mmCIF file of C-alpha atoms in Angstrom:
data_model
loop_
_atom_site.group_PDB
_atom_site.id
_atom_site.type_symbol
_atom_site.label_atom_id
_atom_site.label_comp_id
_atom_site.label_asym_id
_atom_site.label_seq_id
_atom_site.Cartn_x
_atom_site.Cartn_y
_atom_site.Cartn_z
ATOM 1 C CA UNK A 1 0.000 0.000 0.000
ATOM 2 C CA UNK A 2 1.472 3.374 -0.991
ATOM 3 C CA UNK A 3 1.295 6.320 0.808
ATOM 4 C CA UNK A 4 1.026 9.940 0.109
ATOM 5 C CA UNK A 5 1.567 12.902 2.100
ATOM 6 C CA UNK A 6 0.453 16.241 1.338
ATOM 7 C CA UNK A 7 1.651 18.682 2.921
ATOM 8 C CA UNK A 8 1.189 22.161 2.375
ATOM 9 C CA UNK A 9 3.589 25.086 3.241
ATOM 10 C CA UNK A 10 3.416 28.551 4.061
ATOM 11 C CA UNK A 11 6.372 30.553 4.861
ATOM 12 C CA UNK A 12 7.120 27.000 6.866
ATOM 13 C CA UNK A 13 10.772 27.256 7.379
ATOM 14 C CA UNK A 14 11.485 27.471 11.015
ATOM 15 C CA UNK A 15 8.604 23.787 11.743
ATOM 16 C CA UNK A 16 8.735 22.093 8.551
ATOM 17 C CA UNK A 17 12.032 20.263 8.941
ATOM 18 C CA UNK A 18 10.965 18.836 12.244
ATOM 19 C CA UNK A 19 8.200 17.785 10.902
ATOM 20 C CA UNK A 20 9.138 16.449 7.978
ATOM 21 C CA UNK A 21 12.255 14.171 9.165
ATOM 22 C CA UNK A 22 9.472 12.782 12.170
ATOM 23 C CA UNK A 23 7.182 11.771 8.905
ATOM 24 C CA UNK A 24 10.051 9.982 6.637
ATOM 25 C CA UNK A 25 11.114 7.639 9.039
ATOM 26 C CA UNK A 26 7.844 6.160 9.165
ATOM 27 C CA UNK A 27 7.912 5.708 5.386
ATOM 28 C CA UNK A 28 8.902 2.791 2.840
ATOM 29 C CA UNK A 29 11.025 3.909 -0.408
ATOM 30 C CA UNK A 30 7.974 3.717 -2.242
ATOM 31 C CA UNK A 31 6.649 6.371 -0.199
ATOM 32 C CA UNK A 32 6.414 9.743 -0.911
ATOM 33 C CA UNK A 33 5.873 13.321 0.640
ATOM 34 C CA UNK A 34 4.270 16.076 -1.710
ATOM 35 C CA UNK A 35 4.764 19.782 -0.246
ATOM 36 C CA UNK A 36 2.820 22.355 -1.979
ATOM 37 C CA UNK A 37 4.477 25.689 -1.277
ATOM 38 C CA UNK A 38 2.075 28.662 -1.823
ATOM 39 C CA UNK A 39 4.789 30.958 -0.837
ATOM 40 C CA UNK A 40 7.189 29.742 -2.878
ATOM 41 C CA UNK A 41 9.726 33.055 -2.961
ATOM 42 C CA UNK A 42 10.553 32.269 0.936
ATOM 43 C CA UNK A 43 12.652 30.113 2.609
ATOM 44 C CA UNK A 44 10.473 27.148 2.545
ATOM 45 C CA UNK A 45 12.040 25.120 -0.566
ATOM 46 C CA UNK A 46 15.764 26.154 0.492
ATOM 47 C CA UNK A 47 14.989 24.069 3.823
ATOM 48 C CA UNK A 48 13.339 21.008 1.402
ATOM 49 C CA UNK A 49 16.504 21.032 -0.737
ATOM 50 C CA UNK A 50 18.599 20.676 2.430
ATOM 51 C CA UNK A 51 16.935 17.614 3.488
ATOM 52 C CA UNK A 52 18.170 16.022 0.140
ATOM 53 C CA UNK A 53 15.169 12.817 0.358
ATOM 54 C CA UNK A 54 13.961 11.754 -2.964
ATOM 55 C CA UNK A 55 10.752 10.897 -1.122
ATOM 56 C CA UNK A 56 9.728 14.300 -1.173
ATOM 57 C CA UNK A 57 8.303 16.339 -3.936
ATOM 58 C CA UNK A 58 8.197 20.154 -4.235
ATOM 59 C CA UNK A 59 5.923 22.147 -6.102
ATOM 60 C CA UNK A 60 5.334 26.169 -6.354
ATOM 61 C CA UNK A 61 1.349 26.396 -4.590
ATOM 62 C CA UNK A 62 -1.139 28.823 -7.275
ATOM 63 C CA UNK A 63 -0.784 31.365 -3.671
ATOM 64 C CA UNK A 64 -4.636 30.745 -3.787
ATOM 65 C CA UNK A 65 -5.052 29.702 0.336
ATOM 66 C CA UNK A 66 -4.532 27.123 2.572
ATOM 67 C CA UNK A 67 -7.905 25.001 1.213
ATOM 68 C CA UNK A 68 -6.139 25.257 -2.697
ATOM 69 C CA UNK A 69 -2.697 24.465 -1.547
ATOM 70 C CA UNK A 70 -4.189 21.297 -0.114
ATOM 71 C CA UNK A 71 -6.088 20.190 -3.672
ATOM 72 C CA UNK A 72 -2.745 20.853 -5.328
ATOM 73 C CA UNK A 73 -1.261 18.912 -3.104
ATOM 74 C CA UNK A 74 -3.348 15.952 -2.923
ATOM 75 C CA UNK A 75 -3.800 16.470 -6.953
ATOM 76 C CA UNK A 76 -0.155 15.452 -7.172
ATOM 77 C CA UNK A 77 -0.106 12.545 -5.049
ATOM 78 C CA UNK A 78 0.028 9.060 -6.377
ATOM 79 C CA UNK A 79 -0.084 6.803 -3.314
ATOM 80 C CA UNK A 80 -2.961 4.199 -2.403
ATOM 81 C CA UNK A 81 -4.192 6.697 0.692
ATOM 82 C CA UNK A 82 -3.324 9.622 1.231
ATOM 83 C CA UNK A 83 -1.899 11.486 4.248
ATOM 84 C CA UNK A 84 -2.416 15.216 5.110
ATOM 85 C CA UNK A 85 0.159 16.919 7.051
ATOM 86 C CA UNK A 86 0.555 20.361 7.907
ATOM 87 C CA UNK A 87 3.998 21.905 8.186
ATOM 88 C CA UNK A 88 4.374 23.095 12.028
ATOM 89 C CA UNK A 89 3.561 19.197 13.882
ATOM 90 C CA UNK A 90 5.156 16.224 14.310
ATOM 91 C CA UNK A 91 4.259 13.037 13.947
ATOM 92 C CA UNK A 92 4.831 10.329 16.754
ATOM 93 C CA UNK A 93 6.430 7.262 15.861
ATOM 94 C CA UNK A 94 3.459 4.444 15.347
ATOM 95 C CA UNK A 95 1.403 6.942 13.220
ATOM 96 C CA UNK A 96 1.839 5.562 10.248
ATOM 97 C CA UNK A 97 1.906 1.879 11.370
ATOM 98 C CA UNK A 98 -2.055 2.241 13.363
ATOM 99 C CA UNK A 99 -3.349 4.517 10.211
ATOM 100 C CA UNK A 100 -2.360 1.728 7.692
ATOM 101 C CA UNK A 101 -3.829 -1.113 10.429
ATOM 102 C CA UNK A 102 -7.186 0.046 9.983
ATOM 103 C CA UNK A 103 -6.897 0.754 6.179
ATOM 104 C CA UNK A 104 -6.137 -2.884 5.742
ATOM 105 C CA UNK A 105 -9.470 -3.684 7.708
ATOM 106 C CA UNK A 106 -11.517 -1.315 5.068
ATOM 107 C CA UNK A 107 -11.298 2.446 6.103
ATOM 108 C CA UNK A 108 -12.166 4.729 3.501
ATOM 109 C CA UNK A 109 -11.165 8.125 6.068
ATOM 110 C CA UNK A 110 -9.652 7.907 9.407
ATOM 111 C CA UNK A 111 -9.434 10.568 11.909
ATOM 112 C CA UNK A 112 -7.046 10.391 14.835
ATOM 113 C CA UNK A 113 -6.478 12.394 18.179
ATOM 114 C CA UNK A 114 -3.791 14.749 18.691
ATOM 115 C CA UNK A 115 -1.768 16.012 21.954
ATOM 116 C CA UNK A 116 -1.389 19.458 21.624
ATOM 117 C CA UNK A 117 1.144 22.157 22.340
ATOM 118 C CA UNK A 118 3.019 25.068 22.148
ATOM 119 C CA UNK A 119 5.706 26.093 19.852
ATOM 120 C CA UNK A 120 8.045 24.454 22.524
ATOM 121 C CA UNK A 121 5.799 21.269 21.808
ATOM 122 C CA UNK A 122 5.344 21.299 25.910
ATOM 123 C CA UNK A 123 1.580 19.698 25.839
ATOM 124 C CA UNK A 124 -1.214 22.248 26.415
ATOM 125 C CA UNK A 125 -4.216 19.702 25.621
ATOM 126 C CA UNK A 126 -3.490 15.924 25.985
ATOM 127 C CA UNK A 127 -6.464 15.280 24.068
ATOM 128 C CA UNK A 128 -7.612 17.118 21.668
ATOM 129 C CA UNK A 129 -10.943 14.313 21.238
ATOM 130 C CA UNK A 130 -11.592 15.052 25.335
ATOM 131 C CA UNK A 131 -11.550 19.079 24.915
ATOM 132 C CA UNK A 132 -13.574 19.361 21.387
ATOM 133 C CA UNK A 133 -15.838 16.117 21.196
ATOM 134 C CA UNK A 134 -14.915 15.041 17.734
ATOM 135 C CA UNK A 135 -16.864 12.393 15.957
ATOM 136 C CA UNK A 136 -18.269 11.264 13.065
ATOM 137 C CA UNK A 137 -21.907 12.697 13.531
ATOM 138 C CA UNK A 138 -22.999 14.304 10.522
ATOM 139 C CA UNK A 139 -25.589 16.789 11.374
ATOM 140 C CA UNK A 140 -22.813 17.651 14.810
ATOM 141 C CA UNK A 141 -19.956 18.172 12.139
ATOM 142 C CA UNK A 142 -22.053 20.369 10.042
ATOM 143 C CA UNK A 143 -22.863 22.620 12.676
ATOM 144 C CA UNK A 144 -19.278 22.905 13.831
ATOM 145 C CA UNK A 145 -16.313 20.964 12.699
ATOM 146 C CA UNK A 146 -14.638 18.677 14.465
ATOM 147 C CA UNK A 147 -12.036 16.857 11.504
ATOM 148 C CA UNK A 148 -9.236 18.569 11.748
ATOM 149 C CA UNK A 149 -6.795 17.823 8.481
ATOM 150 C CA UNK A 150 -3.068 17.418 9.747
ATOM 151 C CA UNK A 151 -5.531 14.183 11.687
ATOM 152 C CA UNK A 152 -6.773 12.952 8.613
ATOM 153 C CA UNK A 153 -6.103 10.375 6.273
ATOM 154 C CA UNK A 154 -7.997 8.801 3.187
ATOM 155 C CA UNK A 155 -8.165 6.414 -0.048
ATOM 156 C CA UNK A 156 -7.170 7.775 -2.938
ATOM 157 C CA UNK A 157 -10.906 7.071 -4.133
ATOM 158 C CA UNK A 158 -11.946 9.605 -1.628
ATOM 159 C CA UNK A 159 -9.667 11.924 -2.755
ATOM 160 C CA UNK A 160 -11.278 11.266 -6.617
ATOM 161 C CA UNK A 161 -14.623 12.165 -5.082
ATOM 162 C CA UNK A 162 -14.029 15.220 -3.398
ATOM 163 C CA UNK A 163 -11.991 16.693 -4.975
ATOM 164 C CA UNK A 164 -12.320 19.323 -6.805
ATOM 165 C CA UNK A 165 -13.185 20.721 -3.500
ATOM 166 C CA UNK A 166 -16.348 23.290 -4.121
ATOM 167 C CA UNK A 167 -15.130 26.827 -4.932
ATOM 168 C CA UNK A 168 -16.919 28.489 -1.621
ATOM 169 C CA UNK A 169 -15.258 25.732 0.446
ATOM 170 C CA UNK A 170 -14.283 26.868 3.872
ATOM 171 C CA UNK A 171 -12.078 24.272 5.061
ATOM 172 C CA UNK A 172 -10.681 21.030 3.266
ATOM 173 C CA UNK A 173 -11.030 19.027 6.240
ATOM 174 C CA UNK A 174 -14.601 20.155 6.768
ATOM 175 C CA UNK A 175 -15.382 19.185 3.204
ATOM 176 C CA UNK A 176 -13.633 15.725 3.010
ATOM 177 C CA UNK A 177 -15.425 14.675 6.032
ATOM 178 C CA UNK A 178 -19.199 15.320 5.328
ATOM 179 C CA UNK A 179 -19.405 14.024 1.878
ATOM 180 C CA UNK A 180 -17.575 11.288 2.519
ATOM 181 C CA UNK A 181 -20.596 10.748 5.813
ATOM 182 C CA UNK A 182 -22.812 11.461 3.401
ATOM 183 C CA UNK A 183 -22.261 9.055 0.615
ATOM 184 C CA UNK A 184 -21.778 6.379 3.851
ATOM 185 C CA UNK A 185 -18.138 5.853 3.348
ATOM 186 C CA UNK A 186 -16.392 4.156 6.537
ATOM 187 C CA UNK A 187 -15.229 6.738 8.424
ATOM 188 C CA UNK A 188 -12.805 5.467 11.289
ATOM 189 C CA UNK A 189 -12.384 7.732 14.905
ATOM 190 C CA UNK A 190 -8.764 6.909 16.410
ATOM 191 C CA UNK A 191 -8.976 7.639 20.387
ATOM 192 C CA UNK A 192 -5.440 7.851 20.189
ATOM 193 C CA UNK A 193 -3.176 10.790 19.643
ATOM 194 C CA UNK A 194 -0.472 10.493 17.006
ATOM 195 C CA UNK A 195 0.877 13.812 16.630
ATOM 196 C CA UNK A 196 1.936 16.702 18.639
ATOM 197 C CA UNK A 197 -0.437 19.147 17.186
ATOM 198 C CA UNK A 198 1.562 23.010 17.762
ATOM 199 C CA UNK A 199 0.056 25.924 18.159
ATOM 200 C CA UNK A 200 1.814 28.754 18.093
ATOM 201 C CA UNK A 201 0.349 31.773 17.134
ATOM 202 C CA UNK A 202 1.149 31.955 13.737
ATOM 203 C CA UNK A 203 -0.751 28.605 12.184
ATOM 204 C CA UNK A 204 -2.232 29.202 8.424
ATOM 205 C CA UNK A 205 -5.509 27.595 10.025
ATOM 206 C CA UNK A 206 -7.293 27.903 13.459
ATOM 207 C CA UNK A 207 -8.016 32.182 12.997
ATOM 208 C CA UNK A 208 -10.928 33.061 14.885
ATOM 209 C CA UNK A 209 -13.876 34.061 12.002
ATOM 210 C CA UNK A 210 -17.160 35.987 12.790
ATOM 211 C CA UNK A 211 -20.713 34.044 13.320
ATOM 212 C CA UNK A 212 -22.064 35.892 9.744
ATOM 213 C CA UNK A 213 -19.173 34.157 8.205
ATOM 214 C CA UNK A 214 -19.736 30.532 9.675
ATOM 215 C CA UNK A 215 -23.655 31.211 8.646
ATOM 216 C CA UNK A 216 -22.463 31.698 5.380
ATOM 217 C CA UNK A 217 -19.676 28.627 5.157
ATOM 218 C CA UNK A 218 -22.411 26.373 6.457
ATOM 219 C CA UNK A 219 -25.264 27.544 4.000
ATOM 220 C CA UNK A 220 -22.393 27.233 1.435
ATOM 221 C CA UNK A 221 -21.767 23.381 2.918
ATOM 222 C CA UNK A 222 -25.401 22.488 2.513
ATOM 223 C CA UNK A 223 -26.185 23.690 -0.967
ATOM 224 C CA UNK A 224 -22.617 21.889 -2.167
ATOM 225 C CA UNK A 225 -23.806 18.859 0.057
ATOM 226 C CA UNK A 226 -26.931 18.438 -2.170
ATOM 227 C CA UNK A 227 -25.056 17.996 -5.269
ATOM 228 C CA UNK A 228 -24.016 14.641 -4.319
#
């Protein structure tokens, strides 16, 4: 089974090598890591070059947003399931090895926990699952998300369904994980947490956003929810 992992950068060079050397050693030389840089004039790539792996792939990002750096990314991968990844975490060591366990017994989209932190990586939520309630409820995810990507892996035959992701898309995570509850696809909840999930002020995703404009995503979600 290959994997992909898409990964998608923004002015990522003081996390992503972290990050990206805890992800590698979990892989097989088939594997392979494709970073989407939508900032591609910054450090980001210098850092990728100095890592020197032919597992990972770089490409320029269309500087579109964090939810069309993700389709390129995840456009370009070739593997059997696909992996997203964000560029500030790290992964823990039997990631990988659970993920793939319950792929092999017919997951379609797994989410997993995540242990929280700083930008130290000293733990500020052991659980993210105990804090936020995530699950795979349908009408509980529509009304506020609880998939978050850098958790998140699928089959590439999810990926050919959702993708391309709607244009009004809010969030790639949000959108992966209702249609694929929608068209009953087995969607697997991991009570364990396999990264360190860091927070530090500066993360692409997580801003806070006004209650007009989550109104708007979620009337947005419904009417592209219909369509399939």
């Amino acid at each position: 089974m290959k994997i992909s992992v898409a990964l998608a950068a923004y002015n990522g060079e003081k996390y992503i090598k972290e990050q990206i050397e805890s992800i590698l050693c979990q892989l097989s030389e088939n594997d392979e890591i494709i970073v989407s840089d939508d900032n591609p004039f910054k450090a980001t790539k210098s850092v990728i070059d100095s890592i020197a792996d032919p597992r990972i792939k770089y490409f320029a990002g269309e500087g579109k947003g964090v939810v069309r750096n993700f389709e390129n990314a995840i456009n370009r991968c070739s593997g059997d399931v696909i992996f997203l990844a964000d560029q500030d975490d790290v992964w823990m060591p039997d990631k990988v090895s659970r993920m793939l366990a319950e792929f092999e017994k017919g997951a379609d989209v797994i989410l997993h926990d995540a242990c929280v932190t700083d930008a130290e990586l000293n733990t500020t939520e052991p659980s993210y699952f105990a804090v936020h309630g995530s699950g795979a409820s349908f009408s509980k995810n529509l009304l506020r998300n609880t998939f978050v990507g850098c958790c998140m892996a699928f089959t590439k035959e999810i990926a050919s369904e959702c993708i391309p992701f709607p244009g009004d898309t809010a969030m790639h995570d949000w959108w992966i994980a209702l249609a694929s509850i929608k068209r009953g696809r087995k969607v697997v909840i991991l009570d364990k947490p396999l990264i360190l999930w860091r927070r530090h002020g500066e993360n692409v995703t997580g801003s806070a956003t006004s209650i007009k404009q989550k109104i708007r995503w979620r009337i947005n979600m419904i009417s592209s929810l219909k369509k399939i």
